[in-house]
Amino acid sequence: MVIQCSEGNSFSIAEIRAQLNLGRRSVWLQSCCAKHDFRMRDVLLPKRARKLPKSPVVKPLVSTNLMSRAQVDLINFQTISDGDFKYIMTYLNHFAKFCILSPLKSKRAEEVASKLLEIFLTFGAPSILQSDNGREFSYVIIAELKTCWPELKLVTGRPRHPQSQGAVERLNGVVQDKLAIWMRENGCKRWSMGLKFVQWQINVSIHETTGQSPFKVTFGEEPRIGLESYVLPKSLVDVAKTEEEI
């Protein structure tokens, strides 16, 4: 690139740097740069030495214990509604990666809060409740929860945090894929009936982050499926009807 200076002379950037090395005044250089809308640092620094703007550092969401943080999200199923059910609520425990899936008729805060209350009164409530549907959505849900359970104390998390958003988006994708498979294999169009089976499949599978199943992280042991989990002869398991028979 060549810069035309006020004295009528033309200089390349390399020549301008050489002039500076010979002691030419920086005022002269500034006037050249100002005239041609050229930044000083582009002249003074070679390309390889220029600092590129740093990308913002995404701080990871840290969940220190089982009840520290959870997230609620909604999957829109209005195009393939199951009777009155039009949404799926996904509840994700960030520490254990344990999920709970519930069918919803609407996305009203009252209905979402009712489902969350069932979860909280079974497993306990997290300290932080996150939602990528927006902080106002979380505020309304928490307010609704407190009308039913005044002792409940929890706060909203940072809205649309990149890491939490990615985790829930991945979960939502897995839920939809597994639900489609369940419906196809069972010849059933009522996806609300398959939700808990999909929830089970996700919670008993090894999670890449923890190296364990969400079920084991939550309950301390792998899940059992009735008598099949005990070391008993299959012939006995198949015919047993009462406790005395085993």
Coordinates of C-alpha atoms in Angstrom, one line a residue:
M1 CA 0.0 0.0 0.0
V2 CA 1.2 3.5 -0.8
I3 CA 0.4 6.7 1.1
Q4 CA 0.4 10.1 -0.6
C5 CA 1.7 12.7 1.9
S6 CA 1.1 16.5 2.0
E7 CA 4.6 17.2 0.6
G8 CA 3.5 15.5 -2.6
N9 CA 5.7 12.5 -2.1
S10 CA 4.5 8.9 -2.1
F11 CA 5.7 6.4 0.5
S12 CA 5.0 2.8 1.1
I13 CA 4.4 1.6 4.6
A14 CA 7.9 0.1 4.7
E15 CA 9.4 3.4 3.7
I16 CA 7.4 5.2 6.3
R17 CA 8.8 2.9 9.0
A18 CA 12.3 3.5 7.6
Q19 CA 11.7 7.3 7.9
L20 CA 10.7 6.8 11.5
N21 CA 13.9 4.8 12.2
L22 CA 15.8 7.8 10.8
G23 CA 14.1 10.1 13.4
R24 CA 11.3 11.8 11.3
R25 CA 8.8 13.4 13.6
S26 CA 5.6 11.4 14.4
V27 CA 3.5 14.6 13.7
W28 CA 4.3 14.2 10.0
L29 CA 3.3 10.6 10.1
Q30 CA 0.0 11.4 11.9
S31 CA -0.9 14.0 9.3
C32 CA -0.4 11.4 6.6
C33 CA -2.5 8.9 8.4
A34 CA -5.2 11.3 9.2
K35 CA -5.5 12.5 5.6
H36 CA -5.9 9.0 4.3
D37 CA -8.0 7.7 7.3
F38 CA -5.2 5.3 8.1
R39 CA -4.5 4.1 11.6
M40 CA -1.1 4.7 13.2
R41 CA -0.9 1.1 14.5
D42 CA -1.4 -0.3 11.0
V43 CA 1.7 1.6 9.9
L44 CA 3.8 1.0 12.9
L45 CA 3.1 -2.7 13.4
P46 CA 3.7 -5.4 10.8
K47 CA 0.6 -7.6 10.2
R48 CA 2.0 -10.5 12.1
A49 CA 2.6 -8.3 15.2
R50 CA -0.9 -6.9 15.3
K51 CA -3.0 -8.2 18.2
L52 CA -6.3 -9.7 17.2
P53 CA -9.3 -8.9 19.4
K54 CA -9.8 -11.5 22.0
S55 CA -13.0 -13.6 22.0
P56 CA -15.0 -13.3 25.2
V57 CA -14.1 -16.0 27.6
V58 CA -17.2 -18.1 28.5
K59 CA -17.0 -19.0 32.2
P60 CA -18.3 -22.6 32.8
L61 CA -21.4 -23.1 34.9
V62 CA -20.2 -24.7 38.1
S63 CA -22.6 -27.0 39.9
T64 CA -20.9 -27.9 43.2
N65 CA -23.6 -30.3 44.4
L66 CA -26.7 -32.2 43.4
M67 CA -29.1 -29.4 44.4
S68 CA -27.1 -26.4 43.3
R69 CA -28.6 -25.7 39.9
A70 CA -31.3 -26.9 37.6
Q71 CA -32.8 -25.7 34.3
V72 CA -36.3 -25.8 32.9
D73 CA -37.1 -25.6 29.2
L74 CA -40.1 -26.2 26.9
I75 CA -40.2 -28.1 23.6
N76 CA -43.0 -27.0 21.2
F77 CA -45.0 -30.0 20.0
Q78 CA -48.0 -28.0 18.8
T79 CA -47.6 -29.3 15.2
I80 CA -48.0 -32.9 16.5
S81 CA -50.2 -32.3 19.5
D82 CA -51.2 -35.4 21.6
G83 CA -54.8 -34.6 22.5
D84 CA -54.6 -31.5 24.8
F85 CA -50.8 -31.9 25.2
K86 CA -48.8 -29.4 23.1
Y87 CA -45.5 -29.0 24.9
I88 CA -42.8 -31.0 26.7
M89 CA -41.2 -29.6 29.8
T90 CA -37.6 -30.7 30.2
Y91 CA -36.1 -30.3 33.7
L92 CA -32.3 -30.9 33.9
N93 CA -30.2 -31.2 37.0
H94 CA -26.9 -29.7 36.0
F95 CA -24.8 -31.6 38.5
A96 CA -26.1 -35.1 37.8
K97 CA -27.4 -34.5 34.3
F98 CA -30.6 -36.2 35.5
C99 CA -33.7 -35.1 33.5
I100 CA -37.4 -35.2 34.1
L101 CA -39.8 -34.9 31.2
S102 CA -43.5 -33.9 31.5
P103 CA -46.2 -33.3 29.0
L104 CA -47.9 -29.9 29.1
K105 CA -51.2 -28.5 27.7
S106 CA -49.8 -24.9 27.6
K107 CA -46.7 -22.9 28.5
R108 CA -48.5 -20.9 31.2
A109 CA -46.4 -20.3 34.3
E110 CA -49.1 -21.9 36.4
E111 CA -48.9 -25.2 34.7
V112 CA -45.1 -25.2 34.5
A113 CA -44.9 -24.3 38.2
S114 CA -47.3 -27.2 39.1
K115 CA -45.0 -29.7 37.4
L116 CA -41.9 -28.2 39.0
L117 CA -43.6 -28.4 42.4
E118 CA -44.1 -32.2 41.9
I119 CA -40.4 -32.5 41.2
F120 CA -39.3 -30.3 44.1
L121 CA -41.5 -32.1 46.6
T122 CA -40.1 -35.4 45.5
F123 CA -36.4 -34.7 45.0
G124 CA -35.9 -31.3 46.7
A125 CA -35.6 -27.8 45.1
P126 CA -32.3 -26.4 43.6
S127 CA -30.7 -23.2 44.8
I128 CA -30.7 -21.7 41.3
L129 CA -33.4 -22.2 38.6
Q130 CA -32.3 -21.4 35.1
S131 CA -34.4 -21.0 32.0
D132 CA -33.5 -20.0 28.4
N133 CA -37.1 -18.8 28.0
G134 CA -35.9 -15.6 29.7
R135 CA -35.4 -14.3 33.2
E136 CA -38.9 -12.9 33.4
F137 CA -40.3 -16.4 32.7
S138 CA -38.2 -17.7 35.6
Y139 CA -39.4 -14.8 37.9
V140 CA -43.1 -15.6 37.1
I141 CA -42.5 -19.4 37.7
I142 CA -40.8 -18.8 41.0
A143 CA -43.5 -16.4 42.1
E144 CA -46.1 -19.0 41.3
L145 CA -44.2 -21.6 43.2
K146 CA -43.9 -19.5 46.3
T147 CA -47.7 -19.0 46.4
C148 CA -48.0 -22.7 46.8
W149 CA -44.9 -23.2 48.9
P150 CA -44.0 -20.0 50.8
E151 CA -40.9 -21.5 52.5
L152 CA -39.3 -22.1 49.1
K153 CA -36.2 -20.0 48.5
L154 CA -34.5 -20.1 45.1
V155 CA -33.1 -17.5 42.6
T156 CA -32.9 -17.2 38.8
G157 CA -29.8 -18.0 36.9
R158 CA -28.1 -16.0 34.2
P159 CA -30.3 -15.8 31.1
R160 CA -29.2 -17.6 27.9
H161 CA -25.8 -18.6 29.2
P162 CA -23.9 -20.3 26.3
Q163 CA -23.1 -23.5 28.2
S164 CA -26.5 -24.0 29.8
Q165 CA -28.2 -23.2 26.5
G166 CA -26.0 -25.8 24.7
A167 CA -26.7 -28.5 27.3
V168 CA -30.4 -28.1 27.2
E169 CA -30.5 -27.8 23.4
R170 CA -28.6 -31.1 23.2
L171 CA -31.0 -32.7 25.7
N172 CA -34.0 -31.4 23.7
G173 CA -32.6 -33.0 20.5
V174 CA -32.0 -36.3 22.2
V175 CA -35.5 -36.3 23.7
Q176 CA -37.1 -35.7 20.3
D177 CA -34.9 -38.3 18.5
K178 CA -35.6 -41.0 21.2
L179 CA -39.3 -40.1 21.3
A180 CA -39.6 -40.5 17.5
I181 CA -37.9 -44.0 17.8
W182 CA -40.2 -45.0 20.6
M183 CA -43.3 -44.0 18.7
R184 CA -42.2 -45.8 15.5
E185 CA -41.2 -49.0 17.4
N186 CA -44.4 -49.1 19.4
G187 CA -46.7 -48.0 16.6
C188 CA -48.0 -45.3 18.9
K189 CA -48.8 -41.7 18.0
R190 CA -49.4 -40.6 21.6
W191 CA -46.0 -39.2 22.4
S192 CA -47.1 -38.3 26.0
M193 CA -47.1 -42.1 26.7
G194 CA -43.5 -42.5 25.6
L195 CA -42.0 -39.6 27.6
K196 CA -41.3 -41.5 30.7
F197 CA -39.7 -44.3 28.8
V198 CA -37.4 -41.8 27.0
Q199 CA -36.7 -40.2 30.4
W200 CA -35.6 -43.6 31.7
Q201 CA -33.4 -44.3 28.7
I202 CA -31.6 -41.0 29.1
N203 CA -31.1 -41.3 32.8
V204 CA -29.7 -44.9 32.8
S205 CA -27.2 -44.1 29.9
I206 CA -23.6 -43.1 30.6
H207 CA -23.2 -39.4 30.2
E208 CA -20.0 -38.1 28.6
T209 CA -19.5 -35.4 31.1
T210 CA -19.7 -37.4 34.3
G211 CA -18.7 -40.9 33.0
Q212 CA -21.6 -42.3 34.9
S213 CA -25.3 -42.6 34.3
P214 CA -27.4 -39.6 35.7
F215 CA -29.3 -42.3 37.7
K216 CA -26.1 -43.4 39.5
V217 CA -24.9 -39.9 40.2
T218 CA -28.3 -39.1 41.7
F219 CA -29.0 -42.2 43.7
G220 CA -25.5 -43.7 44.3
E221 CA -26.2 -47.0 42.4
E222 CA -27.2 -48.3 39.0
P223 CA -30.9 -48.8 38.4
R224 CA -32.6 -52.2 38.8
I225 CA -35.5 -53.6 36.9
G226 CA -37.3 -55.7 39.4
L227 CA -36.2 -59.3 39.8
E228 CA -34.1 -59.2 36.6
S229 CA -31.5 -57.3 38.6
Y230 CA -31.0 -60.1 41.2
V231 CA -28.9 -63.2 40.7
L232 CA -31.8 -65.7 40.5
P233 CA -32.5 -68.5 38.0
K234 CA -34.4 -67.2 35.0
S235 CA -36.9 -70.1 35.4
L236 CA -37.7 -68.9 38.9
V237 CA -38.0 -65.2 37.9
D238 CA -40.4 -66.1 35.0
V239 CA -42.9 -67.9 37.2
A240 CA -42.6 -66.1 40.6
K241 CA -45.8 -64.3 41.6
T242 CA -45.3 -63.8 45.4
E243 CA -42.3 -63.0 47.7
E244 CA -42.6 -66.5 49.2
E245 CA -41.9 -68.1 45.7
I246 CA -38.4 -66.5 45.6

